[in-house]
GROMACS .gro file of C-alpha atoms in nm:
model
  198
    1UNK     CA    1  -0.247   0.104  -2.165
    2UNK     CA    2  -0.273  -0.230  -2.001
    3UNK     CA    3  -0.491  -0.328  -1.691
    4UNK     CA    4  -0.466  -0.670  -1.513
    5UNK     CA    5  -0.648  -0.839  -1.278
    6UNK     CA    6  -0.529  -1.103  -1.047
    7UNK     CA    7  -0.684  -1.291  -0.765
    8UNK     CA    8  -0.577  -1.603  -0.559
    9UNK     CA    9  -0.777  -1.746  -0.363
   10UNK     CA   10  -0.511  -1.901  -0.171
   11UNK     CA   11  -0.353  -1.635  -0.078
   12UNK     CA   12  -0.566  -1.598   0.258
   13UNK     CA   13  -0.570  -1.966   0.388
   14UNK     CA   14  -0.143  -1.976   0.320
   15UNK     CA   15  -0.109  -1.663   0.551
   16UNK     CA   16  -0.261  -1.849   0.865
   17UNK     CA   17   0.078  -2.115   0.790
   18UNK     CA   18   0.358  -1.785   0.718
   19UNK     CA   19   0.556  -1.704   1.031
   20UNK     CA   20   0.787  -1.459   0.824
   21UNK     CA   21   0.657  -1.152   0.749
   22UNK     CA   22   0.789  -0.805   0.615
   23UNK     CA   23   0.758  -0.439   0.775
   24UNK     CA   24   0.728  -0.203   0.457
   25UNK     CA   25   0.751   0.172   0.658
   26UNK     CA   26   0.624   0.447   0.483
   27UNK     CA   27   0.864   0.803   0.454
   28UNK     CA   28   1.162   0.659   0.683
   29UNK     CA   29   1.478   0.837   0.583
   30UNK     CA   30   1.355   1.040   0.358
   31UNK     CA   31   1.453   1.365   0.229
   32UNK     CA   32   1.651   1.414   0.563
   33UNK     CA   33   1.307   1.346   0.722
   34UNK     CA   34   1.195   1.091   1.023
   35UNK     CA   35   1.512   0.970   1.063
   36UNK     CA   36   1.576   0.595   1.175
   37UNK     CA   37   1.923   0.405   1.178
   38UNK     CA   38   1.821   0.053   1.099
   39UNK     CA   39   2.098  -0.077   1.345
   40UNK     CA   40   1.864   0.059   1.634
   41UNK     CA   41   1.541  -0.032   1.466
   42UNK     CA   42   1.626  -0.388   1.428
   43UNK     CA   43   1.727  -0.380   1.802
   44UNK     CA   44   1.414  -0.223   1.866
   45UNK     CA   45   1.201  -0.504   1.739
   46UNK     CA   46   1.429  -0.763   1.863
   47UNK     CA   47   1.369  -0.603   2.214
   48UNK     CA   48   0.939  -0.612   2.103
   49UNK     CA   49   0.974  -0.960   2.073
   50UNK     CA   50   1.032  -1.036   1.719
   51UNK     CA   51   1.252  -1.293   1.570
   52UNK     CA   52   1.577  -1.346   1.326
   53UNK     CA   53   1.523  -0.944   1.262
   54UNK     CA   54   1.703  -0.859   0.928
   55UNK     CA   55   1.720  -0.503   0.793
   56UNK     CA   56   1.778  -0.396   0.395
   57UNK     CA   57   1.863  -0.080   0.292
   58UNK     CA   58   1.792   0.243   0.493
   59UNK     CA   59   1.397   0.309   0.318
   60UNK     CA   60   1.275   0.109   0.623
   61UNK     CA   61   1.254  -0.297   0.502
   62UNK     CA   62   1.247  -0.520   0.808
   63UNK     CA   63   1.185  -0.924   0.753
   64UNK     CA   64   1.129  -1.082   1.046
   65UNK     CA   65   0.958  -1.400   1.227
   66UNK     CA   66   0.732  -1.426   1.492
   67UNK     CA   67   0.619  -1.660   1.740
   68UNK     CA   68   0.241  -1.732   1.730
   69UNK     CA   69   0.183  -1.541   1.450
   70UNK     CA   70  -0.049  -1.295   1.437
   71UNK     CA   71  -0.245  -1.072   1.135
   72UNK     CA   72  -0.053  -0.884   0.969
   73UNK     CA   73  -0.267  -0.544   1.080
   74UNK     CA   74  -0.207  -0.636   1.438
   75UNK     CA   75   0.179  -0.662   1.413
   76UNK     CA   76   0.124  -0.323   1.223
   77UNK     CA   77  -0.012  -0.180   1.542
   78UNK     CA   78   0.263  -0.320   1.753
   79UNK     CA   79   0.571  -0.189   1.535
   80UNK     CA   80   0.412   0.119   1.506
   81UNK     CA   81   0.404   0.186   1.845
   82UNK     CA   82   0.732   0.090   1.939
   83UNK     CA   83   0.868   0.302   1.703
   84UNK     CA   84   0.661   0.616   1.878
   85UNK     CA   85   0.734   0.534   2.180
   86UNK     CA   86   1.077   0.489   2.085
   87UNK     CA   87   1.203   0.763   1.854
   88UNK     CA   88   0.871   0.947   1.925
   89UNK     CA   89   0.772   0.890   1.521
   90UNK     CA   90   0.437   0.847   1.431
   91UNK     CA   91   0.523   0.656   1.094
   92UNK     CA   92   0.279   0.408   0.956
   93UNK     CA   93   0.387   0.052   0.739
   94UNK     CA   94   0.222  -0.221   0.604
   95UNK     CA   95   0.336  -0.580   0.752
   96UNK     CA   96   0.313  -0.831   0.492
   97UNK     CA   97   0.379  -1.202   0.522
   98UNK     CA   98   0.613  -1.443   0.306
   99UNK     CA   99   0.333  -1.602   0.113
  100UNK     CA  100   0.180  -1.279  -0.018
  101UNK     CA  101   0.512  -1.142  -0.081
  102UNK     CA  102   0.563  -1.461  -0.308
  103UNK     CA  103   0.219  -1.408  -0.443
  104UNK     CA  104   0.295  -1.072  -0.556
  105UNK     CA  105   0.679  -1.154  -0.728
  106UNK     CA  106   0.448  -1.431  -0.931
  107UNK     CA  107   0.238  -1.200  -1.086
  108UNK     CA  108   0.513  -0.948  -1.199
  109UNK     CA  109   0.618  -1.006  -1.536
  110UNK     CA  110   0.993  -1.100  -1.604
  111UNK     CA  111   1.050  -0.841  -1.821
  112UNK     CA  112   0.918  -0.564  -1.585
  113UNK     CA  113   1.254  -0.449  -1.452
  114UNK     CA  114   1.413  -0.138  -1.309
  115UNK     CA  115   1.736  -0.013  -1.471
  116UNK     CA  116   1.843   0.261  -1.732
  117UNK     CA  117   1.556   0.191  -1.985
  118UNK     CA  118   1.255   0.080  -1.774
  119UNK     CA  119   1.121   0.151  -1.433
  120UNK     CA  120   0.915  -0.079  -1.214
  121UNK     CA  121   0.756   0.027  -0.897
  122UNK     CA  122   0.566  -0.182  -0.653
  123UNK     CA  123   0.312   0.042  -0.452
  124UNK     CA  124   0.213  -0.175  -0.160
  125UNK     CA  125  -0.181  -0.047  -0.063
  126UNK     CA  126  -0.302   0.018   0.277
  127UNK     CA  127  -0.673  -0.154   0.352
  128UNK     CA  128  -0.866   0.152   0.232
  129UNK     CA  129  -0.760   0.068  -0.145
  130UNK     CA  130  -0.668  -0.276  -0.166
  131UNK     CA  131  -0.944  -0.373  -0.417
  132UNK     CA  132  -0.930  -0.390  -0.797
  133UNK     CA  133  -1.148  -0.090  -0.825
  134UNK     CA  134  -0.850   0.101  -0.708
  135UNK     CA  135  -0.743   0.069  -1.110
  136UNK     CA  136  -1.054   0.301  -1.145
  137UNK     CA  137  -0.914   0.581  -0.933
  138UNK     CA  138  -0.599   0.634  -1.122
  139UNK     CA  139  -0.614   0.836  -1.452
  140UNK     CA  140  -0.292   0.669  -1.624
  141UNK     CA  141  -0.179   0.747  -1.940
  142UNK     CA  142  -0.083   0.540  -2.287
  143UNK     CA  143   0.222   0.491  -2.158
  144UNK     CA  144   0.180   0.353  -1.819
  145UNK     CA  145   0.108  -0.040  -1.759
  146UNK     CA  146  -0.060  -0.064  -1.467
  147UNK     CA  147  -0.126  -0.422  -1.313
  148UNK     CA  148  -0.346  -0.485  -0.926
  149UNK     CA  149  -0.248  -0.732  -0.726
  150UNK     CA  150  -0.441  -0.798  -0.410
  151UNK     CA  151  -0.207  -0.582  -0.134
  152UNK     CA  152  -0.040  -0.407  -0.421
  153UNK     CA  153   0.000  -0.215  -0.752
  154UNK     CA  154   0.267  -0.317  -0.999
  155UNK     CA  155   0.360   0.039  -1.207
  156UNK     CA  156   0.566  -0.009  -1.562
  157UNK     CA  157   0.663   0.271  -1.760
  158UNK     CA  158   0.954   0.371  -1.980
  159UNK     CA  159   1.241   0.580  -1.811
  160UNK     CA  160   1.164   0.810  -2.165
  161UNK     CA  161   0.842   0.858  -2.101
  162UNK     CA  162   0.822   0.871  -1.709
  163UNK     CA  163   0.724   1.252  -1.769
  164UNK     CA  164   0.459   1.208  -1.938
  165UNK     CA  165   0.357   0.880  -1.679
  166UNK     CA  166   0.065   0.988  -1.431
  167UNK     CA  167   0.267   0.790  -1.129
  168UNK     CA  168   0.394   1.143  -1.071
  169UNK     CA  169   0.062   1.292  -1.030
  170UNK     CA  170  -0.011   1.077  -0.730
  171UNK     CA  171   0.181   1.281  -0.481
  172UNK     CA  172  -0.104   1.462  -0.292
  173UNK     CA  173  -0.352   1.218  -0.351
  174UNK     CA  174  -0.509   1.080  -0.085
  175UNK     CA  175  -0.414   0.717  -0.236
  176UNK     CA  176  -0.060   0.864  -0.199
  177UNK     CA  177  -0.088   0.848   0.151
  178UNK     CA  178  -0.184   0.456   0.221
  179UNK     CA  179   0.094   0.320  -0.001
  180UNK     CA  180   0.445   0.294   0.088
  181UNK     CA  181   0.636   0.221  -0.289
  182UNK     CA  182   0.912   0.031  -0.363
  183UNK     CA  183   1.111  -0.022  -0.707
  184UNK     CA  184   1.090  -0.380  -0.843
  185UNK     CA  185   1.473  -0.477  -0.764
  186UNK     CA  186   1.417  -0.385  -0.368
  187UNK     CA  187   1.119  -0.615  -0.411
  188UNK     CA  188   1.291  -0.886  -0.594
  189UNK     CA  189   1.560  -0.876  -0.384
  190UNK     CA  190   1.346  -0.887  -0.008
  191UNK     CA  191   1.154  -1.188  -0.188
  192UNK     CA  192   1.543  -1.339  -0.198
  193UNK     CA  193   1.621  -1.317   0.120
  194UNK     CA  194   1.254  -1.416   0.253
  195UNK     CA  195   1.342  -1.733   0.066
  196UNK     CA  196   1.728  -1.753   0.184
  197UNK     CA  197   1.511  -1.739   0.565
  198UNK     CA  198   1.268  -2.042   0.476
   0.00000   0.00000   0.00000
């Protein structure tokens, strides 16, 4: 079992600078549940005043600019209650900017993929555990690798041994409900077309 730290005490001053930032929602589309087409969410935010609105896949990714800015827990607010007032939804997200988003791709190791062999999750942390401590509150096993980032937690276990993984034994938790998880390649692949946007 491996557990990483890693801080940057960058990270903060570069998110006054970001204007693009990322909507992560959290159990959009799932399991035939809260049900959003991302055609009328992206003219939903376009309509709350947010900029170059870009959708990926239908688990609720939204990149987006914004004029003025604003912290990233305060744009929270304001998506989330368009999309109650809207579809009547009471879903919660995280709203992350470009720089952090960068910050977090850095510190995940090449090698730490998603495909037939491995799997990679990001699990992006509400407030209430975004501190290293929150390595403390999982009980992962041999054959997890578990690395905190500040705003997330990078997951890395074998497909063969995903079983016997402790990632599964999060549903319920009350951690469970403040992240909002995303495999490595939807991660990778946001970070891509943050970058196409700069």
């Amino acid at each position: 079992t491996k557990m990483l730290y890693c801080f940057n005490s960058e990270i903060k001053v570069q998110f006054i600078k970001s204007m693009i930032y990322i909507a992560l929602f959290r159990g959009i589309n799932v399991g035939g549940n809260n049900k959003v087409e991302m055609k009328k969410l992206k003219s939903l935010l376009e309509r709350t005043g947010f900029e170059n609105v870009v959708t990926y896949i239908n688990s609720g990714n939204v990149i987006f600019k914004k004029s003025g800015g604003g912290s990233e827990a305060e744009l929270a607010r304001i998506i989330e209650q368009a999309v109650k007032d809207e579809f009547q939804l009471d879903l919660k997200i995280v709203v992350i900017n470009s720089n952090h988003l960068d910050a977090i791709c850095r510190e995940i190791p090449a090698d730490w993929v998603k495909n037939d062999e491995m799997r990679t999750d990001v699990l992006f942390l509400w407030e209430k555990y975004d501190y290293p401590g929150v390595l403390d509150i999982i009980k992962y096993k041999e054959v997890d690798n578990v690395k905190y980032v500040p705003g997330a937690l990078v997951w890395n276990v074998r497909e063969k041994d995903y079983t016997k993984s402790n990632m599964v034994k999060l549903v319920g938790t009350d951690l469970y409900r403040h992240i909002t998880i995303r495999n490595v390649n939807t991660v990778r692949k946001l970070h891509e077309m943050v970058n196409n946007l700069e």
